[in-house]
């Protein structure tokens, strides 16, 4: 009896399904690549499938963490892909103009410029959403459409390639035997978790997402909170843009961060954050982003033709969303629980299960 | 800028009457469509004055707007229905790309006659839309996520058919693509004619049928529509089915226009379609808008492209920036209008 109730408590934990999907995906790899979990030390760097999943997933994790807070306020940010492109384009074009591309000061200045551009994009999104009261999906559509044009304008429609050692570090370099980008991601995630869970900030964000008008009436500056999360999201996207352009040593206004907004939203949804806002889980988002990256890696390693990648992704989206839909669970699992359910109280608890999630709407 | 050009300056009329008339016009729901139409005219006149010597004034240049953007018009009409009902469809571009691949593959590699391929493609598109609508309504998952899955699915299916583009040299396709309908002042392609027919049909459905009113009602307030006893699920599913059908039809027109299938055709065209709908004055919250506005939205986007072509020195990314700026302007105009309506 206690084991079943403990099991039920475990399956109800909001991270259960994302982690289960991640573990299942990782295990799928083992029959195809027996040394999937092995990690080697070569030239003082750690190599292995797990390391590369985290390495290649870093930009996505960053963007998704920023997106989580935006979605928690009941918004959405479609412009992150364009912000990735703008940041990369601005930073690379500044570095490529320098006589000495390896100079640390000019690289730092270039990165600062790129991040300032990201902050401006975030302020603009926040201004439209919070002050003008425009639907987030539309407000951020503007930079999504125009941003890539701006990025191409900065790079003059070319792919700018650079050769800068210090800049290479952030996206492709190693530090303490691990990819440097992992430390950047860990720092951002840690700061975010500390700020949202150790201060009242997370509660305020959730309150604004639950009901912006009500939070304003109880004295929360919902407008300021909203602007803040859009700026935060854009900065995360900006750092991801630095990573992507640093990893390829090039800025491509057209393709950098293409569709990353969709992957990021997907990661947030897989992580259990409702698109309706009002609650969020940073841990879930990180796991969601890892699920997406693992899926991509798995498709490569088990030798499925890469072109079916998107079909798999579509299947995962649908399965995860159906599992999270209270109505779907009630229809499929609810029916089964009634048929084989052990006792009446359990059945009541089962049917009451969707209720807490519904109240968000 | 456009708002001021719209205010009618009637000389000689009593002042009180002018203000009330302008106030009435500002409160008119058709205002945003009129603004877009006026913007189109202004852009056209600017184009005329700048490129008169390069033949911008030819009536064929105007008709080419329809020939070059017929597929976008069809896709945007489908998107208008979805947005009017308060939803959104992100799968448009992928369905267009998939349809070009499917038809190219069926005609070129399987060897089916075009007459059979057309209904197959349309049915596949409509079925895809139906499935998305079904999931959206029955499992209460947000349209954004479901159609995002549709975007991935159809783009993936494109690549499953083939990673390479398929050129079509079927004689039926090329003769259909080259058919021109003379209009006296110029000529239209079959694609443009189909697009205009779709527009007319959509206009009729939206404004003169029971279904059209249901779409407005569902978009205006889902709860009220449900309480009134409107078939909420049926309407929503029908809207997504129509959008899927329109996207597939747009894919066929695109295939005729380009005469090839390519897994990368029409990437991101859902955004063009949504932008056209927004520029055309339809509110993204649903329940308000006109399909004729969508026509002007498409024409404005098309005109930007032609002006950039005539300009010659401007690069293609200016299209994106100009679209973004226009989008921004129209969203702000819409915002100002809806804000006044509420108070």
XYZ file of C-alpha atoms in Angstrom:
704
model
C 0.000 0.000 0.000
C 2.723 2.441 0.946
C 4.761 1.506 -2.100
C 1.829 2.200 -4.415
C 1.107 5.529 -2.792
C 4.795 6.406 -2.907
C 4.842 5.408 -6.580
C 1.782 7.549 -7.187
C 3.397 10.506 -5.458
C 6.485 9.981 -7.612
C 4.542 9.787 -10.877
C 2.679 12.932 -9.925
C 5.878 14.878 -9.386
C 6.017 17.460 -12.126
C 9.448 16.315 -13.287
C 8.521 12.626 -13.496
C 7.421 12.444 -17.136
C 10.206 14.661 -18.546
C 12.866 12.662 -16.687
C 11.244 9.374 -17.729
C 11.293 10.448 -21.379
C 14.932 11.572 -21.074
C 16.055 8.313 -19.446
C 14.120 6.263 -22.011
C 15.740 8.190 -24.850
C 19.201 7.725 -23.364
C 18.610 3.988 -22.905
C 17.425 3.627 -26.517
C 20.999 4.443 -27.537
C 22.626 1.619 -25.594
C 21.797 -1.284 -27.980
C 23.107 0.772 -30.907
C 26.205 2.252 -29.268
C 27.197 0.048 -26.302
C 29.717 2.608 -24.995
C 27.121 5.402 -25.062
C 27.602 6.291 -21.413
C 31.404 6.006 -21.543
C 33.379 9.201 -21.075
C 37.000 9.331 -22.264
C 39.796 11.668 -21.388
C 41.663 12.785 -24.495
C 44.234 15.598 -24.541
C 43.016 16.706 -21.146
C 39.445 17.120 -22.409
C 36.504 14.939 -21.535
C 34.796 13.394 -24.528
C 31.710 11.248 -24.756
C 28.131 11.249 -25.955
C 26.818 12.691 -22.701
C 29.320 15.564 -22.793
C 28.476 16.379 -26.390
C 24.738 16.314 -25.669
C 25.257 18.982 -23.013
C 27.734 20.897 -25.194
C 25.499 21.055 -28.275
C 22.424 21.570 -26.138
C 23.872 24.592 -24.295
C 22.432 27.361 -26.502
C 19.029 25.689 -26.443
C 19.076 25.367 -22.637
C 19.927 29.063 -22.302
C 17.189 30.210 -24.662
C 14.689 27.838 -23.067
C 15.456 29.077 -19.532
C 14.766 32.655 -20.648
C 11.651 31.509 -22.445
C 10.399 29.742 -19.301
C 10.108 32.996 -17.378
C 8.384 34.718 -20.308
C 5.911 31.849 -20.592
C 5.408 31.900 -16.817
C 4.056 35.449 -17.157
C 1.580 34.142 -19.728
C 3.580 35.444 -22.684
C 5.682 33.956 -25.421
C 8.794 35.234 -27.185
C 9.090 34.368 -30.865
C 11.978 36.742 -31.442
C 14.747 34.734 -29.714
C 16.003 33.199 -32.968
C 16.348 36.642 -34.512
C 18.077 37.927 -31.347
C 20.546 35.029 -31.617
C 21.264 36.084 -35.202
C 21.591 39.804 -34.394
C 23.918 39.246 -31.429
C 26.152 36.877 -33.384
C 26.211 39.201 -36.395
C 27.059 42.323 -34.395
C 29.749 40.640 -32.298
C 31.425 38.903 -35.236
C 31.334 41.942 -37.484
C 32.928 44.057 -34.736
C 35.647 41.462 -34.115
C 36.333 41.044 -37.827
C 36.903 44.805 -38.132
C 39.689 44.737 -35.552
C 43.313 44.595 -36.617
C 44.104 42.131 -33.837
C 41.200 39.704 -33.577
C 42.801 37.933 -30.646
C 42.886 40.971 -28.355
C 40.877 40.174 -25.235
C 39.665 43.745 -24.708
C 38.148 44.086 -28.157
C 36.519 40.649 -27.888
C 34.938 41.655 -24.575
C 33.810 44.948 -26.090
C 32.308 43.096 -29.055
C 30.444 40.712 -26.770
C 29.204 43.670 -24.759
C 27.919 45.320 -27.930
C 26.104 42.145 -28.935
C 24.484 41.800 -25.532
C 23.439 45.464 -25.548
C 21.672 44.808 -28.846
C 19.927 41.855 -27.187
C 18.865 44.051 -24.246
C 17.439 46.612 -26.680
C 15.411 43.870 -28.402
C 14.141 42.670 -25.023
C 13.198 46.191 -23.941
C 11.327 46.677 -27.195
C 9.401 43.402 -26.746
C 8.675 44.213 -23.125
C 7.560 47.730 -24.028
C 5.096 46.430 -26.626
C 3.754 43.671 -24.389
C 3.631 45.397 -21.013
C 3.082 49.050 -21.844
C 1.154 48.837 -25.096
C -0.738 45.715 -24.045
C -0.176 43.895 -27.325
C -0.513 40.121 -27.459
C 2.991 38.699 -26.896
C 2.863 36.390 -29.910
C 2.229 39.386 -32.193
C 4.518 41.827 -30.432
C 7.489 39.483 -30.702
C 6.572 38.547 -34.275
C 7.865 41.992 -35.319
C 11.462 41.305 -34.319
C 11.132 37.733 -35.518
C 10.351 39.017 -39.024
C 12.538 42.124 -39.074
C 15.400 40.852 -36.895
C 16.892 38.491 -39.446
C 16.774 41.327 -41.947
C 18.706 43.493 -39.485
C 21.225 40.693 -38.901
C 21.751 40.361 -42.644
C 22.075 44.120 -42.903
C 24.842 44.059 -40.261
C 26.729 41.278 -42.025
C 25.917 42.769 -45.440
C 24.240 39.518 -46.432
C 27.536 37.641 -46.132
C 28.623 34.972 -43.681
C 31.318 36.713 -41.642
C 34.071 34.367 -40.520
C 36.445 35.368 -37.776
C 39.611 33.953 -36.267
C 39.773 34.907 -32.643
C 41.177 32.640 -29.949
C 39.554 34.290 -26.899
C 36.171 34.404 -28.608
C 36.424 30.729 -29.514
C 36.385 29.881 -25.789
C 32.762 30.686 -25.017
C 31.226 28.298 -27.525
C 33.898 25.784 -28.462
C 36.602 26.043 -25.810
C 37.425 23.863 -22.813
C 38.051 24.809 -19.191
C 38.858 22.402 -16.357
C 38.552 19.542 -18.895
C 34.931 20.404 -19.636
C 33.423 22.490 -22.458
C 33.374 26.104 -21.298
C 29.777 26.580 -22.446
C 28.647 24.101 -19.780
C 29.951 26.484 -17.105
C 28.187 29.428 -18.709
C 24.907 27.483 -18.797
C 25.373 26.273 -15.233
C 26.002 29.834 -14.059
C 22.940 31.224 -15.813
C 20.711 28.401 -14.563
C 22.047 28.745 -11.014
C 21.520 32.509 -10.964
C 18.017 32.101 -12.368
C 17.059 29.440 -9.845
C 18.507 31.466 -6.960
C 16.721 34.633 -8.041
C 13.380 32.970 -8.642
C 13.307 30.450 -5.818
C 15.336 32.084 -3.055
C 13.744 35.498 -3.503
C 10.125 36.469 -4.043
C 10.817 37.160 -7.700
C 9.619 33.747 -8.886
C 6.412 34.116 -6.933
C 5.836 37.574 -8.434
C 6.413 36.219 -11.951
C 3.934 33.414 -11.350
C 1.432 35.806 -9.892
C 1.648 38.091 -12.914
C 1.187 35.066 -15.168
C -1.779 33.852 -13.167
C -3.611 37.147 -13.307
C -1.759 40.313 -14.263
C -4.612 42.617 -13.315
C -5.123 41.030 -9.903
C -1.387 41.201 -9.168
C -1.372 44.869 -10.096
C -4.233 45.472 -7.706
C -2.415 43.822 -4.819
C 0.559 46.063 -5.474
C 2.874 44.078 -7.718
C 4.372 46.189 -10.486
C 3.310 43.687 -13.134
C 4.413 45.956 -15.963
C 7.961 46.117 -14.622
C 8.052 42.349 -14.031
C 6.930 41.700 -17.592
C 9.524 44.040 -19.113
C 12.154 42.410 -16.930
C 11.401 38.871 -18.113
C 11.498 39.883 -21.780
C 14.867 41.557 -21.248
C 16.109 38.479 -19.381
C 14.894 36.211 -22.167
C 16.611 38.353 -24.807
C 19.885 38.382 -22.837
C 19.761 34.582 -22.582
C 19.185 34.435 -26.334
C 22.060 36.871 -26.788
C 24.455 34.662 -24.830
C 23.235 31.695 -26.881
C 23.948 33.754 -29.993
C 27.496 34.377 -28.785
C 27.928 30.647 -28.191
C 26.608 29.618 -31.584
C 28.691 32.156 -33.504
C 31.750 31.360 -31.391
C 31.367 27.629 -31.954
C 31.243 28.048 -35.737
C 33.578 31.089 -35.742
C 31.093 32.709 -38.071
C 27.982 34.865 -38.116
C 25.220 33.810 -40.466
C 22.319 36.265 -40.346
C 20.095 33.872 -42.231
C 20.562 30.578 -40.446
C 21.983 31.245 -36.977
C 19.419 30.142 -34.414
C 16.886 29.229 -37.075
C 13.814 27.686 -35.405
C 15.452 27.826 -31.982
C 12.351 29.650 -30.696
C 10.241 26.643 -31.570
C 12.669 24.214 -29.943
C 12.833 26.424 -26.860
C 9.047 26.595 -26.515
C 8.979 22.849 -26.975
C 11.580 22.391 -24.231
C 9.514 24.535 -21.889
C 6.348 22.570 -22.635
C 8.101 19.202 -22.251
C 9.425 20.475 -18.933
C 5.881 20.808 -17.656
C 5.438 24.585 -17.729
C 1.935 25.411 -18.926
C 1.753 27.797 -21.877
C -1.077 29.518 -20.045
C 1.377 30.920 -17.530
C 1.152 31.143 -13.781
C 3.696 28.491 -12.889
C 7.069 27.378 -14.138
C 9.841 24.890 -13.574
C 13.413 25.811 -14.522
C 14.574 22.260 -13.802
C 11.867 20.896 -16.082
C 12.953 23.238 -18.855
C 16.594 22.152 -18.604
C 15.470 18.526 -18.804
C 13.140 19.389 -21.689
C 16.014 20.983 -23.618
C 18.183 17.931 -22.895
C 15.371 15.687 -24.171
C 15.312 17.576 -27.471
C 19.095 17.490 -27.828
C 19.199 13.788 -26.873
C 16.520 13.078 -29.457
C 18.621 14.767 -32.133
C 21.779 12.923 -31.032
C 19.917 9.614 -30.830
C 18.610 10.003 -34.337
C 22.183 10.538 -35.522
C 23.728 7.691 -33.561
C 21.191 4.954 -34.253
C 21.518 5.647 -37.957
C 17.973 6.756 -38.714
C 18.148 8.953 -41.835
C 18.592 12.496 -40.481
C 15.774 13.822 -42.631
C 13.231 12.026 -40.445
C 14.478 14.059 -37.474
C 11.568 16.476 -37.769
C 8.982 13.696 -37.978
C 10.306 12.249 -34.705
C 10.244 15.674 -33.127
C 6.618 16.115 -34.177
C 5.757 12.749 -32.660
C 7.447 13.655 -29.374
C 5.654 17.012 -29.231
C 2.296 15.380 -29.707
C 2.931 12.553 -27.239
C 4.216 14.885 -24.518
C 1.399 17.372 -25.022
C -1.229 14.639 -25.005
C 0.239 13.208 -21.790
C 0.027 16.656 -20.220
C -3.506 17.363 -21.437
C -5.898 16.781 -18.522
C -8.681 15.975 -20.946
C -6.622 13.351 -22.758
C -5.548 11.719 -19.488
C -9.117 11.701 -18.285
C -10.258 10.046 -21.503
C -7.527 7.417 -21.756
C -6.132 6.789 -18.269
C -9.250 7.834 -16.409
C -11.284 5.182 -18.193
C -8.721 2.524 -17.404
C -8.454 3.546 -13.768
C -12.199 3.184 -13.407
C -12.161 -0.291 -14.943
C -9.298 -1.686 -12.888
C -9.202 0.807 -10.038
C -8.727 -0.900 -6.661
C -10.919 1.214 -4.407
C -13.361 4.054 -4.537
C -11.173 6.691 -2.812
C -8.356 6.011 -5.245
C -10.737 6.464 -8.157
C -11.891 9.758 -6.702
C -8.312 10.891 -6.286
C -7.629 9.879 -9.879
C -10.534 11.858 -11.236
C -9.599 14.827 -9.101
C -6.092 14.737 -10.504
C -6.698 17.066 -13.480
C -8.270 19.693 -11.271
C -5.126 21.438 -9.967
C -3.816 21.907 -13.494
C -7.126 23.212 -14.758
C -7.289 25.977 -12.237
C -4.388 27.708 -13.963
C -6.635 28.709 -16.815
C 0.953 58.860 -41.274
C -1.782 56.829 -42.877
C -4.337 57.778 -40.278
C -4.117 61.426 -41.177
C -4.515 60.746 -44.884
C -7.696 58.883 -44.080
C -9.439 61.706 -42.239
C -11.689 63.248 -44.864
C -11.224 66.980 -45.209
C -14.523 68.129 -46.543
C -14.131 71.806 -47.373
C -17.152 73.962 -46.783
C -18.911 71.495 -44.499
C -19.838 72.722 -41.023
C -17.104 71.998 -38.518
C -19.327 70.084 -36.112
C -20.287 67.682 -38.835
C -16.712 67.039 -39.914
C -15.644 66.100 -36.429
C -18.556 63.776 -35.945
C -17.934 62.190 -39.315
C -14.248 61.700 -38.638
C -15.098 60.357 -35.195
C -17.503 57.911 -36.762
C -14.894 56.868 -39.281
C -12.311 56.359 -36.536
C -14.739 54.108 -34.709
C -15.566 52.182 -37.862
C -14.365 48.609 -37.850
C -13.506 48.912 -41.509
C -10.958 51.619 -40.757
C -7.973 49.292 -40.626
C -8.851 47.839 -44.018
C -9.182 51.357 -45.415
C -5.817 52.313 -43.910
C -4.186 49.318 -45.574
C -5.850 50.119 -48.896
C -4.702 53.732 -48.600
C -1.182 52.592 -47.773
C -1.210 50.382 -50.840
C -2.295 53.335 -52.994
C 0.370 55.625 -51.519
C 3.077 53.010 -52.077
C 1.861 52.442 -55.613
C 1.897 56.168 -56.387
C 5.390 56.509 -54.913
C 6.466 53.581 -57.083
C 4.876 55.241 -60.126
C 6.667 58.501 -59.536
C 10.035 56.834 -58.972
C 10.084 54.183 -61.677
C 7.801 55.654 -64.353
C 10.599 55.322 -66.913
C 11.129 51.653 -66.110
C 7.555 50.699 -66.916
C 6.182 50.568 -63.368
C 2.933 52.027 -64.658
C 2.268 49.088 -66.991
C -0.966 47.412 -66.059
C 0.882 44.113 -66.370
C 3.138 45.140 -63.455
C 0.011 45.498 -61.344
C -1.380 42.162 -62.527
C 1.965 40.540 -61.809
C 1.293 41.267 -58.140
C -1.461 38.676 -58.376
C 0.587 36.270 -60.495
C 3.595 36.411 -58.169
C 1.625 36.313 -54.921
C -1.386 34.141 -55.789
C -0.176 31.296 -53.575
C 0.413 33.652 -50.663
C -3.087 35.063 -51.094
C -4.632 31.590 -50.923
C -2.586 30.660 -47.842
C -3.396 33.973 -46.174
C -7.124 33.504 -46.820
C -6.925 30.175 -44.983
C -4.984 31.825 -42.171
C -7.624 34.588 -42.013
C -10.290 32.032 -41.114
C -8.147 30.502 -38.378
C -7.146 33.853 -36.909
C -10.711 35.135 -37.134
C -11.776 32.146 -35.020
C -9.195 33.100 -32.398
C -6.635 30.405 -33.270
C -3.373 30.338 -35.158
C -1.922 27.969 -37.749
C 1.855 27.652 -37.882
C 1.837 24.697 -40.261
C 0.952 26.734 -43.380
C 4.470 26.987 -44.836
C 5.241 23.334 -44.171
C 2.008 22.143 -45.773
C 2.800 24.287 -48.832
C 6.293 22.817 -49.032
C 4.964 19.298 -48.506
C 2.337 19.732 -51.236
C 4.970 20.809 -53.764
C 7.034 17.743 -52.844
C 4.054 15.366 -52.909
C 2.766 16.563 -56.268
C 6.236 16.632 -57.806
C 6.880 13.109 -56.562
C 3.495 11.736 -57.669
C 3.665 13.363 -61.087
C 7.344 12.891 -61.788
C 8.390 9.653 -60.096
C 5.133 7.719 -59.716
C 3.737 8.938 -63.004
C 0.173 9.687 -61.947
C -1.804 12.088 -64.141
C -2.065 15.638 -62.815
C -5.868 15.406 -62.671
C -5.582 12.659 -60.074
C -2.722 14.262 -58.168
C -4.561 17.532 -57.523
C -7.451 15.998 -55.520
C -5.013 13.737 -53.624
C -2.894 16.707 -52.514
C -5.900 18.777 -51.542
C -7.322 15.865 -49.558
C -4.018 15.295 -47.742
C -3.785 18.990 -46.808
C -7.389 19.136 -45.637
C -6.980 15.920 -43.646
C -3.860 17.303 -41.960
C -5.807 20.414 -40.986
C -8.694 18.281 -39.757
C -6.380 16.235 -37.530
C -4.864 19.363 -36.007
C -8.299 20.846 -35.408
C -9.465 17.587 -33.864
C -6.563 17.482 -31.398
C -6.906 21.200 -30.596
C -10.580 20.905 -29.815
C -10.855 17.483 -28.217
C -7.757 17.522 -26.027
C -7.711 21.250 -25.343
C -4.102 21.698 -26.336
C -3.156 25.171 -27.490
C -3.350 25.683 -31.285
C 0.139 27.129 -31.174
C 1.689 23.841 -29.997
C -0.431 21.514 -32.114
C 0.221 23.401 -35.340
C 3.888 23.640 -34.355
C 3.909 19.851 -34.303
C 2.194 20.025 -37.702
C 4.997 22.310 -38.907
C 7.642 19.770 -37.860
C 5.646 16.826 -39.191
C 4.994 18.146 -42.692
C 8.497 19.572 -43.097
C 9.861 16.197 -41.983
C 7.590 14.349 -44.429
C 8.970 16.579 -47.225
C 12.442 15.350 -46.424
C 11.220 11.757 -46.141
C 9.969 11.930 -49.739
C 13.310 13.267 -50.909
C 16.172 15.412 -49.697
C 16.717 16.762 -53.216
C 14.420 19.045 -55.109
C 12.388 17.427 -57.876
C 12.075 19.362 -61.127
C 8.792 18.805 -62.948
C 8.890 18.472 -66.733
C 5.403 16.980 -67.071
C 3.697 18.459 -70.140
C 0.336 18.932 -68.347
C 1.992 20.921 -65.569
C 4.023 23.146 -67.860
C 1.101 23.841 -70.191
C -1.103 24.678 -67.190
C 1.631 26.873 -65.747
C 2.022 28.748 -69.012
C -1.679 29.243 -69.654
C -2.535 32.933 -69.532
C -5.993 34.426 -69.229
C -6.203 37.623 -71.293
C -7.888 40.524 -69.529
C -7.627 43.255 -72.164
C -5.157 45.370 -70.182
C -2.890 42.415 -69.489
C -3.030 38.774 -68.570
C -3.308 36.622 -65.485
C -1.938 33.160 -64.831
C -4.163 30.246 -63.842
C -2.755 30.530 -60.330
C -3.814 34.154 -60.012
C -7.311 33.348 -61.262
C -7.650 30.484 -58.776
C -6.477 32.778 -55.999
C -9.116 35.377 -56.892
C -11.803 32.677 -56.999
C -10.716 31.477 -53.544
C -10.855 35.053 -52.283
C -14.376 35.511 -53.664
C -15.509 32.216 -52.141
C -14.009 33.119 -48.775
C -15.690 36.530 -48.911
C -19.031 34.865 -49.573
C -18.583 32.207 -46.865
C -17.428 34.649 -44.224
C -20.011 37.356 -44.753
C -23.070 35.620 -46.178
C -23.281 32.164 -44.621
C -24.176 30.785 -41.238
C -20.733 29.216 -40.969
C -19.057 32.603 -41.438
C -21.043 34.112 -38.591
C -20.111 31.159 -36.388
C -16.431 31.806 -37.088
C -16.853 35.423 -35.966
C -18.833 34.346 -32.914
C -16.318 31.713 -31.817
C -13.462 34.173 -32.268
C -15.318 36.944 -30.479
C -16.052 34.972 -27.342
C -15.832 31.228 -27.180
C -17.827 30.976 -23.942
C -20.715 33.052 -25.282
C -20.725 31.091 -28.522
C -20.936 27.875 -26.538
C -23.736 29.215 -24.332
C -25.621 30.319 -27.424
C -25.545 26.714 -28.563
C -23.176 27.134 -31.494
C -21.317 23.962 -32.510
C -17.974 25.104 -31.120
C -16.004 21.971 -31.945
C -17.417 21.630 -35.438
C -16.618 25.242 -36.255
C -13.085 25.068 -34.915
C -12.291 21.802 -36.660
C -13.813 23.109 -39.905
C -11.666 26.233 -39.705
C -8.432 24.255 -39.376
C -9.575 21.879 -42.127
C -10.147 24.879 -44.391
C -6.743 26.263 -43.523
C -5.137 22.918 -44.375
C -7.061 22.815 -47.653
C -6.050 26.386 -48.517
C -2.411 25.631 -47.681
C -2.460 22.566 -49.944
C -4.068 24.625 -52.711
C -1.433 27.306 -52.175
C 1.166 24.542 -52.450
C -0.294 23.470 -55.813
C -0.186 27.067 -57.060
C 3.366 27.437 -55.765
C 4.281 24.215 -57.571
C 2.810 25.641 -60.796
C 4.670 28.919 -60.252
C 8.065 27.320 -59.561
C 7.504 24.036 -61.473
C 9.459 22.011 -58.977
C 9.127 20.407 -55.591
C 11.701 21.221 -52.965
C 11.818 20.274 -49.289
C 12.844 23.853 -48.505
C 10.060 25.569 -50.440
C 8.011 28.098 -48.478
C 10.026 27.888 -45.229
C 8.563 30.511 -42.924
C 5.676 31.368 -45.211
C 3.246 30.988 -42.308
C 4.751 34.213 -41.000
C 4.150 35.975 -44.324
C 0.571 34.743 -44.218
C 0.064 35.875 -40.611
C 1.730 39.207 -41.408
C -0.582 39.698 -44.391
C -3.613 38.977 -42.210
C -2.441 41.404 -39.505
C -1.555 44.136 -41.992
C -5.001 43.550 -43.488
C -6.513 44.637 -40.198
C -7.729 41.347 -38.723
C -7.338 41.281 -34.965
C -5.181 38.391 -33.790
C -7.422 37.975 -30.790
C -10.116 36.880 -33.220
C -13.665 37.868 -33.899
C -12.983 40.915 -36.019
C -11.673 41.493 -39.507
C -12.336 41.290 -43.210
C -10.993 38.893 -45.776
C -10.635 41.792 -48.243
C -8.160 43.291 -45.794
C -6.082 40.161 -46.232
C -6.053 40.819 -49.991
C -4.616 44.283 -49.370
C -2.165 42.827 -46.870
C -0.862 40.429 -49.515
C -0.765 43.197 -52.136
C 1.214 45.488 -49.802
C 3.746 42.717 -49.127
C 3.919 41.974 -52.866
C 4.382 45.653 -53.678
C 7.313 45.875 -51.245
C 8.955 43.049 -53.166
C 8.326 44.659 -56.567
C 9.566 48.059 -55.394
C 12.729 46.417 -54.101
C 13.097 44.712 -57.475
C 12.660 48.000 -59.333
C 15.033 49.746 -56.948
C 17.684 47.225 -57.948
C 20.283 48.372 -55.442
C 18.303 47.440 -52.346
C 19.031 43.973 -51.067
C 16.498 41.339 -50.192
C 16.825 41.806 -46.432
C 15.106 45.159 -46.761
C 11.958 43.155 -47.543
C 12.138 41.607 -44.087
C 12.845 44.906 -42.359
C 10.086 46.703 -44.258
C 7.629 43.901 -43.457
C 8.570 44.124 -39.794
C 8.171 47.898 -39.688
C 4.794 47.698 -41.435
C 3.692 44.930 -39.098
C 4.666 47.082 -36.145
C 2.798 50.114 -37.492
C -0.372 48.131 -38.071
C -0.260 46.396 -34.724
C 0.017 49.782 -33.021
C -2.855 51.182 -35.102
C -4.982 48.175 -34.178
C -4.041 48.614 -30.562
C -5.071 52.254 -30.526
C -8.379 51.364 -32.144
C -9.267 48.522 -29.803
C -8.231 50.568 -26.778
C -10.718 53.258 -27.711
C -13.472 50.733 -28.323
C -13.130 49.343 -24.807
C -13.455 52.674 -23.027
